[in-house]
mmCIF file of C-alpha atoms in Angstrom:
data_model
loop_
_atom_site.group_PDB
_atom_site.id
_atom_site.type_symbol
_atom_site.label_atom_id
_atom_site.label_comp_id
_atom_site.label_asym_id
_atom_site.label_seq_id
_atom_site.Cartn_x
_atom_site.Cartn_y
_atom_site.Cartn_z
ATOM 1 C CA GLU A 1 -98.421 1.712 -16.424
ATOM 2 C CA ASP A 2 -94.839 2.118 -15.257
ATOM 3 C CA LYS A 3 -94.077 5.460 -13.653
ATOM 4 C CA VAL A 4 -90.741 7.103 -12.879
ATOM 5 C CA VAL A 5 -90.551 10.510 -11.217
ATOM 6 C CA GLN A 6 -87.335 12.374 -10.732
ATOM 7 C CA SER A 7 -87.109 15.359 -8.445
ATOM 8 C CA PRO A 8 -86.292 18.108 -8.420
ATOM 9 C CA LEU A 9 -86.594 18.836 -12.139
ATOM 10 C CA SER A 10 -83.764 21.314 -11.836
ATOM 11 C CA LEU A 11 -81.343 22.449 -9.211
ATOM 12 C CA VAL A 12 -78.867 25.317 -9.027
ATOM 13 C CA VAL A 13 -76.149 25.240 -6.375
ATOM 14 C CA HIS A 14 -72.713 26.658 -5.674
ATOM 15 C CA GLU A 15 -69.473 24.762 -5.692
ATOM 16 C CA GLY A 16 -68.942 22.880 -2.464
ATOM 17 C CA ASP A 17 -72.623 22.284 -1.804
ATOM 18 C CA THR A 18 -74.019 18.783 -1.309
ATOM 19 C CA VAL A 19 -76.989 17.745 -3.415
ATOM 20 C CA THR A 20 -79.468 14.882 -3.238
ATOM 21 C CA LEU A 21 -81.342 13.833 -6.341
ATOM 22 C CA ASN A 22 -84.422 11.672 -6.032
ATOM 23 C CA CYS A 23 -85.980 9.002 -8.179
ATOM 24 C CA SER A 24 -89.265 7.430 -7.164
ATOM 25 C CA TYR A 25 -90.951 4.739 -9.139
ATOM 26 C CA GLU A 26 -93.857 2.464 -9.653
ATOM 27 C CA VAL A 27 -92.814 -0.222 -12.061
ATOM 28 C CA THR A 28 -93.768 -3.816 -12.590
ATOM 29 C CA ASN A 29 -91.189 -6.553 -12.585
ATOM 30 C CA PHE A 30 -88.281 -4.447 -11.316
ATOM 31 C CA ARG A 31 -84.856 -5.798 -12.190
ATOM 32 C CA SER A 32 -82.397 -2.965 -11.640
ATOM 33 C CA LEU A 33 -82.110 0.803 -11.418
ATOM 34 C CA LEU A 34 -79.326 2.682 -13.123
ATOM 35 C CA TRP A 35 -78.107 6.259 -12.821
ATOM 36 C CA TYR A 36 -76.545 8.088 -15.742
ATOM 37 C CA LYS A 37 -74.957 11.520 -16.121
ATOM 38 C CA GLN A 38 -75.673 13.353 -19.371
ATOM 39 C CA GLU A 39 -73.456 16.231 -20.384
ATOM 40 C CA LYS A 40 -74.020 17.712 -23.836
ATOM 41 C CA LYS A 41 -74.961 14.592 -25.781
ATOM 42 C CA ALA A 42 -74.049 11.129 -24.511
ATOM 43 C CA PRO A 43 -75.159 9.764 -21.117
ATOM 44 C CA THR A 44 -72.419 8.077 -19.127
ATOM 45 C CA PHE A 45 -73.092 5.233 -16.735
ATOM 46 C CA LEU A 46 -72.714 5.938 -13.016
ATOM 47 C CA PHE A 47 -74.278 3.165 -10.948
ATOM 48 C CA MET A 48 -76.460 0.101 -11.176
ATOM 49 C CA LEU A 49 -78.513 -0.852 -8.128
ATOM 50 C CA THR A 50 -80.373 -4.097 -7.693
ATOM 51 C CA SER A 51 -80.433 -4.724 -3.964
ATOM 52 C CA SER A 52 -82.107 -2.583 -1.381
ATOM 53 C CA GLY A 53 -80.027 -0.800 1.229
ATOM 54 C CA ILE A 54 -76.613 -1.331 -0.350
ATOM 55 C CA GLU A 55 -74.834 1.934 -1.098
ATOM 56 C CA LYS A 56 -72.803 2.265 -4.260
ATOM 57 C CA LYS A 57 -70.027 4.836 -4.072
ATOM 58 C CA SER A 58 -67.644 6.403 -6.533
ATOM 59 C CA GLY A 59 -65.614 9.343 -5.311
ATOM 60 C CA ARG A 60 -67.964 12.136 -4.345
ATOM 61 C CA LEU A 61 -70.995 10.339 -5.756
ATOM 62 C CA SER A 62 -73.037 7.732 -3.973
ATOM 63 C CA SER A 63 -76.393 6.105 -4.486
ATOM 64 C CA ILE A 64 -78.746 3.865 -2.613
ATOM 65 C CA LEU A 65 -81.951 2.037 -3.396
ATOM 66 C CA ASP A 66 -84.959 1.470 -1.157
ATOM 67 C CA LYS A 67 -87.122 -1.221 -2.731
ATOM 68 C CA LYS A 68 -89.675 -1.093 0.035
ATOM 69 C CA GLU A 69 -90.384 2.610 -0.340
ATOM 70 C CA LEU A 70 -89.692 2.502 -4.075
ATOM 71 C CA PHE A 71 -87.101 5.202 -4.438
ATOM 72 C CA SER A 72 -83.441 5.816 -5.009
ATOM 73 C CA ILE A 73 -81.255 8.789 -4.214
ATOM 74 C CA LEU A 74 -78.069 10.030 -5.804
ATOM 75 C CA ASN A 75 -75.849 12.120 -3.549
ATOM 76 C CA ILE A 76 -73.080 14.381 -4.732
ATOM 77 C CA THR A 77 -70.876 15.932 -2.075
ATOM 78 C CA ALA A 78 -68.559 18.922 -2.483
ATOM 79 C CA THR A 79 -70.043 19.691 -5.890
ATOM 80 C CA GLN A 80 -67.842 21.048 -8.681
ATOM 81 C CA THR A 81 -68.745 22.904 -11.858
ATOM 82 C CA GLY A 82 -67.953 19.712 -13.756
ATOM 83 C CA ASP A 83 -70.885 18.043 -12.034
ATOM 84 C CA SER A 84 -73.249 20.251 -14.031
ATOM 85 C CA ALA A 85 -75.309 17.856 -16.129
ATOM 86 C CA ILE A 86 -78.636 16.108 -16.405
ATOM 87 C CA TYR A 87 -78.855 13.073 -14.145
ATOM 88 C CA LEU A 88 -81.035 10.273 -15.456
ATOM 89 C CA CYS A 89 -82.690 7.510 -13.482
ATOM 90 C CA VAL A 90 -83.255 4.442 -15.660
ATOM 91 C CA PHE A 91 -85.020 1.158 -15.027
ATOM 92 C CA ALA A 92 -84.343 -2.286 -16.361
ATOM 93 C CA LEU A 93 -87.461 -4.416 -16.083
ATOM 94 C CA GLY A 94 -87.700 -8.165 -16.209
ATOM 95 C CA GLY A 95 -88.974 -9.481 -19.499
ATOM 96 C CA SER A 96 -87.871 -6.415 -21.458
ATOM 97 C CA TYR A 97 -84.516 -5.284 -22.751
ATOM 98 C CA ILE A 98 -85.808 -1.803 -23.347
ATOM 99 C CA PRO A 99 -84.960 0.494 -20.440
ATOM 100 C CA THR A 100 -87.435 2.960 -18.963
ATOM 101 C CA PHE A 101 -85.943 6.443 -18.602
ATOM 102 C CA GLY A 102 -86.897 9.132 -16.122
ATOM 103 C CA ARG A 103 -87.055 12.705 -17.445
ATOM 104 C CA GLY A 104 -83.929 13.652 -15.519
ATOM 105 C CA THR A 105 -82.800 16.283 -13.033
ATOM 106 C CA SER A 106 -80.853 19.208 -14.416
ATOM 107 C CA LEU A 107 -78.049 20.209 -12.046
ATOM 108 C CA ILE A 108 -76.165 23.463 -12.479
ATOM 109 C CA VAL A 109 -73.177 24.128 -10.241
ATOM 110 C CA HIS A 110 -71.967 27.716 -10.152
ATOM 111 C CA PRO A 111 -68.385 28.559 -9.194
ATOM 112 C CA GLY B 1 -60.355 0.641 -25.008
ATOM 113 C CA ALA B 2 -62.363 2.277 -27.758
ATOM 114 C CA GLY B 3 -65.857 3.346 -26.908
ATOM 115 C CA VAL B 4 -68.952 3.534 -29.056
ATOM 116 C CA SER B 5 -68.420 5.715 -32.086
ATOM 117 C CA GLN B 6 -70.996 7.359 -34.315
ATOM 118 C CA SER B 7 -70.754 9.144 -37.600
ATOM 119 C CA PRO B 8 -71.294 11.741 -38.772
ATOM 120 C CA SER B 9 -71.261 13.890 -35.652
ATOM 121 C CA ASN B 10 -73.447 16.460 -37.379
ATOM 122 C CA LYS B 11 -75.653 16.180 -40.426
ATOM 123 C CA VAL B 12 -77.654 18.894 -42.113
ATOM 124 C CA THR B 13 -80.020 17.736 -44.811
ATOM 125 C CA GLU B 14 -82.876 19.093 -46.842
ATOM 126 C CA LYS B 15 -86.409 17.965 -46.226
ATOM 127 C CA GLY B 16 -87.244 14.947 -48.356
ATOM 128 C CA LYS B 17 -83.693 13.598 -48.574
ATOM 129 C CA ASP B 18 -82.601 10.256 -47.138
ATOM 130 C CA VAL B 19 -79.918 10.047 -44.453
ATOM 131 C CA GLU B 20 -77.828 7.239 -43.004
ATOM 132 C CA LEU B 21 -76.389 7.333 -39.520
ATOM 133 C CA ARG B 22 -73.708 4.907 -38.460
ATOM 134 C CA CYS B 23 -72.860 3.321 -35.122
ATOM 135 C CA ASP B 24 -69.791 1.260 -34.226
ATOM 136 C CA PRO B 25 -70.432 -0.446 -30.897
ATOM 137 C CA ILE B 26 -67.821 -1.597 -28.426
ATOM 138 C CA SER B 27 -66.246 -4.802 -29.645
ATOM 139 C CA GLY B 28 -67.890 -7.853 -28.117
ATOM 140 C CA HIS B 29 -71.053 -6.070 -27.036
ATOM 141 C CA THR B 30 -73.986 -8.123 -28.203
ATOM 142 C CA ALA B 31 -76.745 -5.592 -27.578
ATOM 143 C CA LEU B 32 -77.153 -2.358 -29.519
ATOM 144 C CA TYR B 33 -79.769 0.367 -29.052
ATOM 145 C CA TRP B 34 -80.776 3.444 -31.022
ATOM 146 C CA TYR B 35 -82.423 6.410 -29.313
ATOM 147 C CA ARG B 36 -83.263 9.923 -30.303
ATOM 148 C CA GLN B 37 -83.449 13.018 -28.202
ATOM 149 C CA SER B 38 -85.238 16.110 -29.359
ATOM 150 C CA LEU B 39 -84.305 19.465 -27.877
ATOM 151 C CA GLY B 40 -85.257 19.596 -24.210
ATOM 152 C CA GLN B 41 -86.828 16.147 -24.291
ATOM 153 C CA GLY B 42 -85.940 12.809 -22.766
ATOM 154 C CA LEU B 43 -84.471 9.844 -24.596
ATOM 155 C CA GLU B 44 -86.869 8.107 -26.948
ATOM 156 C CA PHE B 45 -86.181 4.440 -27.676
ATOM 157 C CA LEU B 46 -86.140 3.552 -31.379
ATOM 158 C CA ILE B 47 -84.810 0.035 -31.951
ATOM 159 C CA TYR B 48 -82.898 -2.734 -30.166
ATOM 160 C CA PHE B 49 -80.629 -5.430 -31.592
ATOM 161 C CA GLN B 50 -79.467 -8.468 -29.651
ATOM 162 C CA GLY B 51 -77.045 -10.861 -31.295
ATOM 163 C CA ASN B 52 -78.626 -12.608 -34.262
ATOM 164 C CA SER B 53 -82.178 -12.271 -32.976
ATOM 165 C CA ALA B 54 -84.799 -10.287 -34.807
ATOM 166 C CA PRO B 55 -84.582 -6.635 -33.726
ATOM 167 C CA ASP B 56 -87.200 -5.005 -31.543
ATOM 168 C CA LYS B 57 -88.482 -2.204 -33.770
ATOM 169 C CA SER B 58 -91.318 -1.150 -31.501
ATOM 170 C CA GLY B 59 -89.965 2.358 -31.011
ATOM 171 C CA LEU B 60 -89.570 3.346 -34.652
ATOM 172 C CA PRO B 61 -91.916 6.328 -35.184
ATOM 173 C CA SER B 62 -92.814 5.601 -38.808
ATOM 174 C CA ASP B 63 -91.968 3.344 -41.724
ATOM 175 C CA ARG B 64 -89.553 6.003 -42.958
ATOM 176 C CA PHE B 65 -87.194 4.767 -40.255
ATOM 177 C CA SER B 66 -85.250 1.525 -40.585
ATOM 178 C CA ALA B 67 -82.082 0.071 -39.148
ATOM 179 C CA GLU B 68 -79.828 -2.853 -39.748
ATOM 180 C CA ARG B 69 -76.903 -4.396 -37.995
ATOM 181 C CA THR B 70 -74.379 -6.229 -40.093
ATOM 182 C CA GLY B 71 -72.389 -9.132 -38.713
ATOM 183 C CA GLY B 72 -73.585 -8.407 -35.204
ATOM 184 C CA SER B 73 -71.449 -5.294 -35.074
ATOM 185 C CA VAL B 74 -71.874 -2.045 -37.019
ATOM 186 C CA SER B 75 -75.377 -0.637 -37.268
ATOM 187 C CA THR B 76 -76.899 1.849 -39.682
ATOM 188 C CA LEU B 77 -80.053 3.851 -39.001
ATOM 189 C CA THR B 78 -81.702 5.090 -42.176
ATOM 190 C CA ILE B 79 -84.323 7.815 -42.348
ATOM 191 C CA GLN B 80 -86.048 8.169 -45.694
ATOM 192 C CA ARG B 81 -87.749 11.307 -46.937
ATOM 193 C CA THR B 82 -86.656 13.289 -43.896
ATOM 194 C CA GLN B 83 -89.050 15.719 -42.262
ATOM 195 C CA GLN B 84 -88.299 18.698 -40.058
ATOM 196 C CA GLU B 85 -89.645 16.850 -37.021
ATOM 197 C CA ASP B 86 -86.860 14.295 -37.506
ATOM 198 C CA SER B 87 -84.368 16.912 -36.322
ATOM 199 C CA ALA B 88 -82.842 15.568 -33.116
ATOM 200 C CA VAL B 89 -79.730 13.996 -31.658
ATOM 201 C CA TYR B 90 -79.576 10.305 -32.511
ATOM 202 C CA LEU B 91 -77.754 8.263 -29.901
ATOM 203 C CA CYS B 92 -76.465 4.734 -30.186
ATOM 204 C CA ALA B 93 -75.601 2.592 -27.170
ATOM 205 C CA SER B 94 -74.157 -0.879 -26.755
ATOM 206 C CA SER B 95 -74.292 -3.257 -23.831
ATOM 207 C CA PRO B 96 -72.233 -6.336 -23.046
ATOM 208 C CA HIS B 97 -75.130 -8.431 -21.762
ATOM 209 C CA SER B 98 -78.567 -9.389 -22.927
ATOM 210 C CA GLY B 99 -79.847 -9.634 -19.393
ATOM 211 C CA GLY B 100 -78.598 -9.310 -15.854
ATOM 212 C CA SER B 101 -76.605 -6.184 -16.530
ATOM 213 C CA TYR B 102 -78.294 -3.342 -18.334
ATOM 214 C CA GLU B 103 -75.527 -0.792 -18.266
ATOM 215 C CA GLN B 104 -75.275 0.841 -21.632
ATOM 216 C CA TYR B 105 -72.364 2.698 -23.154
ATOM 217 C CA PHE B 106 -73.439 5.572 -25.325
ATOM 218 C CA GLY B 107 -71.796 7.026 -28.376
ATOM 219 C CA PRO B 108 -71.364 10.785 -28.808
ATOM 220 C CA GLY B 109 -74.454 11.030 -30.970
ATOM 221 C CA THR B 110 -75.292 12.435 -34.378
ATOM 222 C CA ARG B 111 -77.036 15.791 -34.461
ATOM 223 C CA LEU B 112 -79.442 15.752 -37.403
ATOM 224 C CA THR B 113 -80.889 18.995 -38.675
ATOM 225 C CA VAL B 114 -83.516 18.881 -41.402
ATOM 226 C CA THR B 115 -84.006 22.200 -43.156
#
């Protein structure tokens, strides 16, 4: 059975801190890993990772995948209150168009 | 360009009534997904449409739930004889590719409350 574990479940930091969110997995037929940010209702797409060791970066956010050790991390530097959200790790598996969602990490950034 | 839109944004209904939720995907996106999210829970897959293929209904929780997609674009999720446990946020997402790229673009959701 496919397994996705995100850690920590929740995190509270102050503005300016750097955070690292983890996603470890045991899935069959891995195709790609995606990170989403969910504020209020709708998740918004952040990154898609398919190759190991290649960092994706967007502003203060970056992510990398390690296919050997079966994990991905999402880094946020110089956090802002607007970064407060649930961050979802999602898998696309070969042979299925239905993504597998992690339970998410809840990040709260205090001013 | 325009993103995924959903209507209504909020719906309050009495137990036993039928409801219809609408999703307008991004133009040109061939794949469309429906999810629901109960309070404090993760996203639960409901149904997937891809082009003109038969939908994958494996996530629908009961036969009270149905969905259709007309002309490969707009989709309607129908819940018959609503129950209180149907209360949740219903999210629609569209994707430009059937494979290769799985990034999905989500609508703002419909919050359904069954009283």
